[in-house]
Short mmCIF file of C-alpha atoms in Angstrom, two decimals:
data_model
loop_
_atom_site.label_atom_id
_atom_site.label_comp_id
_atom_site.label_asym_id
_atom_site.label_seq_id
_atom_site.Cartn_x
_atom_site.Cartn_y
_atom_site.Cartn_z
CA UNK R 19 72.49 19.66 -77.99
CA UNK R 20 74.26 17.07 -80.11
CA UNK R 21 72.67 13.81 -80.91
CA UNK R 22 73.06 10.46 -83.13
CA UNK R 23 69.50 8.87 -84.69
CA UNK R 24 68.43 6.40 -86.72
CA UNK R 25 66.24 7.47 -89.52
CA UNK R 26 63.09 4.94 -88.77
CA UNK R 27 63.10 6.34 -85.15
CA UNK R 28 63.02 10.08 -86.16
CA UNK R 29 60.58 9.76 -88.54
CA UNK R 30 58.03 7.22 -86.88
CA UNK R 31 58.13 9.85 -84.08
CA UNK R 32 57.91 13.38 -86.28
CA UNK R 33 54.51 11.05 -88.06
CA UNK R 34 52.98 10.79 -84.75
CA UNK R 35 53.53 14.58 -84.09
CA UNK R 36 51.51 15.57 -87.40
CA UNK R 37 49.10 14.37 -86.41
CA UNK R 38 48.66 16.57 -83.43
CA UNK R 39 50.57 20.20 -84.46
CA UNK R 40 48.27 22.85 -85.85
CA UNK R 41 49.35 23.69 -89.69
CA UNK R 42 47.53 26.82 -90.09
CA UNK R 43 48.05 27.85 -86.30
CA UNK R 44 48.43 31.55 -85.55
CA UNK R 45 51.22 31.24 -82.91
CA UNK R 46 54.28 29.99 -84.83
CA UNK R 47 55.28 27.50 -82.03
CA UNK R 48 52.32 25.40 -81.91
CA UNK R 49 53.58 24.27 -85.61
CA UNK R 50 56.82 23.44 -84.05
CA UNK R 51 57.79 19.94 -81.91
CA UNK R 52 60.00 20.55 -78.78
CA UNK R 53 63.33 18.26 -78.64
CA UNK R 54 64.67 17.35 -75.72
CA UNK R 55 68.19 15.07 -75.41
CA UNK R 56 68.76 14.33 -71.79
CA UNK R 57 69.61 11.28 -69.56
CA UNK R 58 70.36 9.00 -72.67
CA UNK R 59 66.98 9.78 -74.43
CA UNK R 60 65.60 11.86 -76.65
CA UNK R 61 62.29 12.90 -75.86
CA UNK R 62 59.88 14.96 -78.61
CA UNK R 63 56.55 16.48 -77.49
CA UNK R 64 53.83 18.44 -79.68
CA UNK R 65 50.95 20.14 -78.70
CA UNK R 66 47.88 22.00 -79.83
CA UNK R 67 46.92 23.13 -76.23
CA UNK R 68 43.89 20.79 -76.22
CA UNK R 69 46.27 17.70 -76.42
CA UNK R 70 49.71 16.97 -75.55
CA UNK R 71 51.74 14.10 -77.47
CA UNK R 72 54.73 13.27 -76.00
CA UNK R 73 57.28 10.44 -77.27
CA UNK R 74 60.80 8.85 -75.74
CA UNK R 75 63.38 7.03 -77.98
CA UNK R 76 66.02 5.38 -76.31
CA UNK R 77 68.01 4.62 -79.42
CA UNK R 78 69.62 7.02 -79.36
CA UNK R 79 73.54 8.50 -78.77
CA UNK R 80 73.41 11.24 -76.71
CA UNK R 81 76.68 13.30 -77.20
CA UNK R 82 75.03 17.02 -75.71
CA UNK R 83 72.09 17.31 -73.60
CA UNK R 84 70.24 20.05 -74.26
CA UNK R 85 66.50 21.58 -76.10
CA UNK R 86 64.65 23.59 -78.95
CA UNK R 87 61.76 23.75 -81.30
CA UNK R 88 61.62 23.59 -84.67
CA UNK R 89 59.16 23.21 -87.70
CA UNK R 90 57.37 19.91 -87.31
CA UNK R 91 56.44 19.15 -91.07
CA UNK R 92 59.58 20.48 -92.52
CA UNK R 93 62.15 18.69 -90.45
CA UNK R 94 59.16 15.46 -90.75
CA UNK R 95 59.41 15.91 -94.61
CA UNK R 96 63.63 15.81 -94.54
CA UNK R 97 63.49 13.20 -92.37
CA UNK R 98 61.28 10.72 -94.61
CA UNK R 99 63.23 11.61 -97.77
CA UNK R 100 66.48 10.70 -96.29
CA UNK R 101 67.65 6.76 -96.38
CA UNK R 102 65.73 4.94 -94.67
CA UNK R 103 67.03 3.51 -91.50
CA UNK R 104 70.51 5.68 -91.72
CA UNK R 105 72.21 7.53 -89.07
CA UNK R 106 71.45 11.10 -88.73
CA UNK R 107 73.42 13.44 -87.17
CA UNK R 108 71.76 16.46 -85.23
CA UNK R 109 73.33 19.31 -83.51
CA UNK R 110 72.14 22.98 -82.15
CA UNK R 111 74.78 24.84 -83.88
CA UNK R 112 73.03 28.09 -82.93
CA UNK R 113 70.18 29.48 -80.60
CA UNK R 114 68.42 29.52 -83.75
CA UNK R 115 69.97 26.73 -85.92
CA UNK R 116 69.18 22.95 -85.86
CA UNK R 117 71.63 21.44 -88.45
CA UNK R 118 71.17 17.94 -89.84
CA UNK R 119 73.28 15.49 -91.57
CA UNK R 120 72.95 12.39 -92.96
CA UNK R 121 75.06 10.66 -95.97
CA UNK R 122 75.70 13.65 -98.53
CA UNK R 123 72.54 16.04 -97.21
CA UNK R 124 73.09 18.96 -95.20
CA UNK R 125 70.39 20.88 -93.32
CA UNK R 126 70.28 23.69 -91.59
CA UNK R 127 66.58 24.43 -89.80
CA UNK R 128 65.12 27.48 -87.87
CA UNK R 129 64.65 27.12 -84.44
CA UNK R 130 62.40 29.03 -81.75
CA UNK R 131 63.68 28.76 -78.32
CA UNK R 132 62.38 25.86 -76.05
CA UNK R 133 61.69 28.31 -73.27
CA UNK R 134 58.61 29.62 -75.34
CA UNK R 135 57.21 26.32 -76.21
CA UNK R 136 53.99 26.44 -74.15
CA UNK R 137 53.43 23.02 -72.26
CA UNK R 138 55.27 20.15 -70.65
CA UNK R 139 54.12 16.94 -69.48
CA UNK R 140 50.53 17.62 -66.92
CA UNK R 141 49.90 15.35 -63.94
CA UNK R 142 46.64 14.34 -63.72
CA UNK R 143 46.22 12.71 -59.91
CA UNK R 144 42.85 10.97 -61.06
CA UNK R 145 41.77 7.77 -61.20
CA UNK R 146 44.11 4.85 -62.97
CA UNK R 147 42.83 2.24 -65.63
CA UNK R 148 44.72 -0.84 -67.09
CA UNK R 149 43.28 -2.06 -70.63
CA UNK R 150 44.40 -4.16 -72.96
CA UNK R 151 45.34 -1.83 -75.97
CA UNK R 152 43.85 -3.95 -78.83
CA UNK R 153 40.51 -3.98 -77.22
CA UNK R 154 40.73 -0.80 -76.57
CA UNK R 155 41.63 0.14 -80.29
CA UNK R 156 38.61 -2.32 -81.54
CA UNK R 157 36.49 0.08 -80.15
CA UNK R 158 37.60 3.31 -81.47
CA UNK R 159 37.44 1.52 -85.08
CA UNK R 160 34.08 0.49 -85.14
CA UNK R 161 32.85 3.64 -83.39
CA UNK R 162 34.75 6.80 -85.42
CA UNK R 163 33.00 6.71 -88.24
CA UNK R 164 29.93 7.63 -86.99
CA UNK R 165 31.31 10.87 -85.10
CA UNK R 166 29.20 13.80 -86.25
CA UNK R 167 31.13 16.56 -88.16
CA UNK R 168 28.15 19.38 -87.03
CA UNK R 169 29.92 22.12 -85.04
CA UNK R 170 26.72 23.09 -83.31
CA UNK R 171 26.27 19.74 -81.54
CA UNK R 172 29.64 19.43 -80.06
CA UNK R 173 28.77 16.69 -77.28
CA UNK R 174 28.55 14.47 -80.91
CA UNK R 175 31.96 15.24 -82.07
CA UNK R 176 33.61 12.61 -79.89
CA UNK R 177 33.10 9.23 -78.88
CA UNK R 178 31.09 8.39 -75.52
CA UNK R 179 33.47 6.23 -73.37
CA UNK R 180 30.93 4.51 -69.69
CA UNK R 181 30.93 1.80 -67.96
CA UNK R 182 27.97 -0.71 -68.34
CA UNK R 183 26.52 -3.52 -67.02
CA UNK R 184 24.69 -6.94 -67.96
CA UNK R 185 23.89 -9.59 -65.61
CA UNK R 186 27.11 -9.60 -64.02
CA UNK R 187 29.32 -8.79 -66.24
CA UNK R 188 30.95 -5.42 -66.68
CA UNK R 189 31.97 -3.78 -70.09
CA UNK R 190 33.83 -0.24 -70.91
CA UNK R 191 31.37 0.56 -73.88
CA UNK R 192 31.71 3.20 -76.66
CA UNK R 193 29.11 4.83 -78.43
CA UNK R 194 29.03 7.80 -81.07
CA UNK R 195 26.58 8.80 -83.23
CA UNK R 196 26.08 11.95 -85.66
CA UNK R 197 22.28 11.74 -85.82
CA UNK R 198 21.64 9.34 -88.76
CA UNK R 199 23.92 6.80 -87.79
CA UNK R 200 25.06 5.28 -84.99
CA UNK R 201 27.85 2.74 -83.40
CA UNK R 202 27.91 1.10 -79.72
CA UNK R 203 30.76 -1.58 -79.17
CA UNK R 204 31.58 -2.91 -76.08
CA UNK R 205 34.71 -4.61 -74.13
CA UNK R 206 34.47 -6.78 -71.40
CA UNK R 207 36.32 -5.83 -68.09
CA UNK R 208 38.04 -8.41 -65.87
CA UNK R 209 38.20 -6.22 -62.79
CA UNK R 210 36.09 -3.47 -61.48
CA UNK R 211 37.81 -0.18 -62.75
CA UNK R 212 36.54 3.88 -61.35
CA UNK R 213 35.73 5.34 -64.55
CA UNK R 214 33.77 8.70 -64.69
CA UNK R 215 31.45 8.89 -68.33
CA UNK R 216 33.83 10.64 -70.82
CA UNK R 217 33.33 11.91 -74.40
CA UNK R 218 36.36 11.92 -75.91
CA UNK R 219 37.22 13.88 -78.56
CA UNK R 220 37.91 13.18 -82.60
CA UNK R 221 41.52 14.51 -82.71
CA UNK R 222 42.20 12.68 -80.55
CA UNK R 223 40.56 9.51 -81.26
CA UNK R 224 42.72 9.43 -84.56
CA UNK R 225 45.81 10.37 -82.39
CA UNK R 226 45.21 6.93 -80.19
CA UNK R 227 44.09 5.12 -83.37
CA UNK R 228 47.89 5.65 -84.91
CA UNK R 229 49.35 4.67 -81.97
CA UNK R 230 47.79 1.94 -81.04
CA UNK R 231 48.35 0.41 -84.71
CA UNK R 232 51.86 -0.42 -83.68
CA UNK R 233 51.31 -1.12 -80.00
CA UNK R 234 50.32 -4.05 -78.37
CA UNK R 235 50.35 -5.07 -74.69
CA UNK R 236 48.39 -2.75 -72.06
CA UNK R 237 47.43 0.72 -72.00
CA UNK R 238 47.04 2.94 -68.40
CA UNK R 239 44.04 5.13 -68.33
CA UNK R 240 44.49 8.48 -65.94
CA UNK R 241 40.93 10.58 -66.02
CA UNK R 242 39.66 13.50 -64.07
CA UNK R 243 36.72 15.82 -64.50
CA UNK R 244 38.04 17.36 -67.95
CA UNK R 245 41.55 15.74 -68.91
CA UNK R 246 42.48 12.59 -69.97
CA UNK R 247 45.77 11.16 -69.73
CA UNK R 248 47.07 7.56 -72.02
CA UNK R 249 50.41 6.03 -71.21
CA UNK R 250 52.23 3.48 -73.53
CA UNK R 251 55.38 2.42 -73.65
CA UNK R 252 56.91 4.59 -75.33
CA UNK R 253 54.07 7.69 -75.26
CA UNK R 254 52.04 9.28 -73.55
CA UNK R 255 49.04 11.37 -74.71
CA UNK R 256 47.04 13.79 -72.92
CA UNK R 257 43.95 15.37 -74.00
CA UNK R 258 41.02 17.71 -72.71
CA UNK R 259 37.73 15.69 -73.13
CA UNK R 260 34.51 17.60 -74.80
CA UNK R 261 32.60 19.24 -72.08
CA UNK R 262 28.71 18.39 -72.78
CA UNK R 263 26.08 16.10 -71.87
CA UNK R 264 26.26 12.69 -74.39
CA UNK R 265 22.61 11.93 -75.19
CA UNK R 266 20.40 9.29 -73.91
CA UNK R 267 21.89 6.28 -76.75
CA UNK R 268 19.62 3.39 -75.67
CA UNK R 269 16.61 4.76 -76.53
CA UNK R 270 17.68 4.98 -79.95
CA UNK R 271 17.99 1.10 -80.48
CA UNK R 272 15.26 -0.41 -82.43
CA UNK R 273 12.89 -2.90 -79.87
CA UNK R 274 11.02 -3.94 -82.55
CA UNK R 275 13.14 -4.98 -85.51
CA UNK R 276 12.14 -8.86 -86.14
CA UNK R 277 12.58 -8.49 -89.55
CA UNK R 278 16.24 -10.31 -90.43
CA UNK R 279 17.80 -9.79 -93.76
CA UNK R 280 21.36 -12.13 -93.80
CA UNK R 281 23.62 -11.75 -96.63
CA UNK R 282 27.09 -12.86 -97.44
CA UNK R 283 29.05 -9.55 -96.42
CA UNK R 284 31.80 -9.64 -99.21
CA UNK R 285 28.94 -9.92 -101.69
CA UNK R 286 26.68 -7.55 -99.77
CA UNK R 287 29.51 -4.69 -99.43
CA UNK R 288 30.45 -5.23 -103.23
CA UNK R 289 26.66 -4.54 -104.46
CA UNK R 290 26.38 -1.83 -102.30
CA UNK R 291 29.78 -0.18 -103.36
CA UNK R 292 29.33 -0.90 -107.54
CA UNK R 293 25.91 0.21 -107.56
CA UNK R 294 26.73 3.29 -105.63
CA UNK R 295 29.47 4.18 -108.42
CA UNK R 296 26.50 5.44 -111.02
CA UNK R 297 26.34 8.63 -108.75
CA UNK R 298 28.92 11.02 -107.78
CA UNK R 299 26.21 12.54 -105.30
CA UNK R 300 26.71 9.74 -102.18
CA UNK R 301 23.41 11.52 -100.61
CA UNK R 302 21.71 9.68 -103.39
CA UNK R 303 19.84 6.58 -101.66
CA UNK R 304 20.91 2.82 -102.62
CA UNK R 305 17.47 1.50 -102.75
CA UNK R 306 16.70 -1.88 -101.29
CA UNK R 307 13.99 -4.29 -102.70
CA UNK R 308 13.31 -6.95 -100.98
CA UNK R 309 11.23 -10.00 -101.22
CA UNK R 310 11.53 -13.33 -100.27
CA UNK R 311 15.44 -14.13 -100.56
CA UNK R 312 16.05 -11.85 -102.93
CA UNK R 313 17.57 -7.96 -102.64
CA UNK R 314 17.51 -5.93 -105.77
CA UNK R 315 19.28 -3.10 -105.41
CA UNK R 316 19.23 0.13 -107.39
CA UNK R 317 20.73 4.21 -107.50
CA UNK R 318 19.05 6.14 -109.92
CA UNK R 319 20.42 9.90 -110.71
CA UNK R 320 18.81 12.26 -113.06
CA UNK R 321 22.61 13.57 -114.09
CA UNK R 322 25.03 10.17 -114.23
CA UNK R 323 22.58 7.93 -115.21
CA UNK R 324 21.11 4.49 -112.93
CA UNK R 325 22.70 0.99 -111.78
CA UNK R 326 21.03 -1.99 -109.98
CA UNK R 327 22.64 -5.63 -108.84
CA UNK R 328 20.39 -8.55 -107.14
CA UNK R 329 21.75 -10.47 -104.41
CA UNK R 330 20.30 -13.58 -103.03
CA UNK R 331 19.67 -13.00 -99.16
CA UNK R 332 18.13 -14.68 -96.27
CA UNK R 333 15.12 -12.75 -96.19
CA UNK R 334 11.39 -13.89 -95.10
CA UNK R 335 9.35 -10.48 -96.17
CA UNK R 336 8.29 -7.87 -98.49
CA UNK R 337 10.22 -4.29 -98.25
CA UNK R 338 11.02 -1.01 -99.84
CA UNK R 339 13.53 1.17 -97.97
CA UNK R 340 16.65 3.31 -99.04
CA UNK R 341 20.18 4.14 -96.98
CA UNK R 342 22.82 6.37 -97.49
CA UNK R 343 25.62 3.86 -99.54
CA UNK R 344 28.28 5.45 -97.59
CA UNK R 345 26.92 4.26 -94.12
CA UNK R 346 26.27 0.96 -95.16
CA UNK R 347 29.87 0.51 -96.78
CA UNK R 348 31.28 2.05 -93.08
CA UNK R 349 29.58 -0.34 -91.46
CA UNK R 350 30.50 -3.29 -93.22
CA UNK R 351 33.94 -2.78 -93.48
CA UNK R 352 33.97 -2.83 -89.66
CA UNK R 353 31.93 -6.35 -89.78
CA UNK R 354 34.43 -9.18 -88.34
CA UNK R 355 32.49 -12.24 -90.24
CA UNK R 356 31.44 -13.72 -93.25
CA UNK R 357 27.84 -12.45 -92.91
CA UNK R 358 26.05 -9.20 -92.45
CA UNK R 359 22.69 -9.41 -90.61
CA UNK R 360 20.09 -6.42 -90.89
CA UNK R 361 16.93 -6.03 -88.98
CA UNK R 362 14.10 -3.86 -90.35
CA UNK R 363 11.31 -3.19 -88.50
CA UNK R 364 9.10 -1.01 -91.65
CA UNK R 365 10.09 1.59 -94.62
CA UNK R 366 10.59 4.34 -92.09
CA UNK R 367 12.12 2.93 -89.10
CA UNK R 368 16.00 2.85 -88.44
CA UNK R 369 17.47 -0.21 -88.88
CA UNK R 370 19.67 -2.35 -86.70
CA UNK R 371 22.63 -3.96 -88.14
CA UNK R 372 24.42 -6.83 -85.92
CA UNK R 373 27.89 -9.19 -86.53
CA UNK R 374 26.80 -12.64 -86.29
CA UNK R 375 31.17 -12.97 -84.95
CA UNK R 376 30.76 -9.91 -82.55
CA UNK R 377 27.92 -9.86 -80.19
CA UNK R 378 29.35 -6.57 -78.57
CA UNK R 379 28.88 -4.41 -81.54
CA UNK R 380 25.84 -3.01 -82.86
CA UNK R 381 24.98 -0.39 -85.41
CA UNK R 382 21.89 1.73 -86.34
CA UNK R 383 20.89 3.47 -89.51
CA UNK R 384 18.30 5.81 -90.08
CA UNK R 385 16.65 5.08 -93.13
CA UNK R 386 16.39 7.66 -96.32
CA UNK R 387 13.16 9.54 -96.78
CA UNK R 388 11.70 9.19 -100.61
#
């Protein structure tokens, strides 16, 4: 195997892979990326066994066709330190030698043969989705950050992907929620599409969420039962979806919340964020006070000390209620707008917080006891 590269190629690809490879994993090839040079492409695929990345660069010179594996991060930390966007020239110089070469550096790599790496490309015969991939990626964003890190609930570790309706209209919809919080956005669909209810899982969400930074145009969607499989141009990613029943979301939305707090958001994530600061503990509650256009807001922590801010608000009530600063600032930083609009219902009751510039996102936060 004998190849030419540029350096931006090789490395945007070997970042990908990181993302995927197992660094502490107990069989030495799962920390290693299979390369593949063959009919004018170079083709580099990682796996963990629960997901399979797999990317093609065309520009490339192909001088050998042939395969290995080697060590993802190391040959991804050479890579990055060479010149950026210089040629670098690869070559199998042994069964177990990758040498590289690029200006004045020399490097010679380990390699495990490509015969043991443990996966190739699956076919999944399900059924096929086209979405646009920046819609798609909108809803990952405003929906990871509210995937539950608790091991014992796995069905919460993911992100619920179904297909709803209203009135006539049809929407792929996202929800996730870890309990305490939780995030529904929603897409609207342009044609009917056969999509089975999927939870899909946080790897992996992260995994999409880098690709689809850099991607724009449409995505294909290939599900069945317990695999999922997403094509881009240049990538493809498959993954095994979290096996588990996703619980029953809408029965978690507040009904009742006709209480409506509107604030400027800049202004309202900037309180939140400065009066946080006074403790280092984030479980510590921002308290809100509010009264009639007014929020005072205030942390108080027997160890670091106490900070409050006021903020003038649209606000028609009396109420005392306290969140978890770190929600709220999650939240917010998803919010599309200029303004932030909360509804509380009373002290103990979640409350609902809505994007007066995206009617298909919603978020709910429970509120802090004490």
């Amino acid at each position: 195997m004998k190849f030419n590269i540029n350096q931006k190629d090789l490395q945007e690809s070997l970042s990908y892979c990181q993302n995927v490879i197992e660094r502490r994993s107990t069989l030495p090839i799962l920390s290693n990326v299979l390369i593949e040079a063959k009919s004018k492409k170079l083709i580099i695929t990682a796996t963990d066994l629960d997901m399979i990345f797999i990317h093609e660069i065309s520009n490339v010179d192909i001088i050998e066709d042939g395969k290995t594996t080697t060590n993802s991060s190391i040959m991804h930390d050479i890579i990055r330190k060479f010149s950026t966007g210089k040629k670098i020239n690869v070559q199998l110089i042994s069964e177990s030698k990758l040498q590289l070469e690029s200006e004045k550096s020399l490097f010679k790599l380990n390699c495990i043969d490509a015969q043991e790496f443990p996966v190739t490309d699956e076919n999944i015969d399900g059924s096929e989705v086209t979405i646009n991939s920046n819609g798609f990626l909108k809803l990952l964003n405003k929906c990871k950050f509210s995937i539950s890190s608790d091991e014992t609930r796995h069905y919460l570790s993911g992100i619920y992907f179904h297909v709803t309706q209203n009135d006539d209209k049809k929407f792929l919809t996202a929800v996730s929620t870890d309990s305490h919080r939780m995030s529904i956005s929603k897409m609207k669909l342009n044609e009917t599409i056969e999509f089975e209810p999927i939870i899909l899982p946080r790897k992996t969400i992260y995994q999409l969420c880098a690709l689809l930074e850099n991607f724009s145009g449409d995505i294909k969607i290939i599900s069945k039962k317990n695999k999922i499989k997403f094509i881009l141009k240049n990538s493809i990613l498959t993954s095994k979806v979290i096996d588990g029943k996703f619980p029953n979301y809408v029965q978690v939305i507040p009904k009742n919340n006709k209480k409506r707090l509107q604030a400027d958001l800049n202004l309202f994530q900037n309180s939140v964020d400065r009066v946080a600061s006074v403790s280092t503990d984030k479980k510590d509650g921002v308290r809100f006070n509010i009264s009639k256009d007014k929020l005072d807001l205030s942390v108080n922590n027997a160890n670091s000390g106490d900070g409050k801010e006021s903020l003038s608000v649209k606000f028609e009530h009396d109420l005392d209620i306290s969140f978890n600063s770190k929600y709220l600032i999650d939240v917010a930083s998803q919010l599309e707008g200029e303004n932030i609009e909360i509804y509380f219902n009373d002290t103990a009751s979640p409350a609902l917080i809505k994007d007066p510039s995206d009617f298909d996102s919603i978020f709910v936060i429970m509120p802090m006891k004490g």
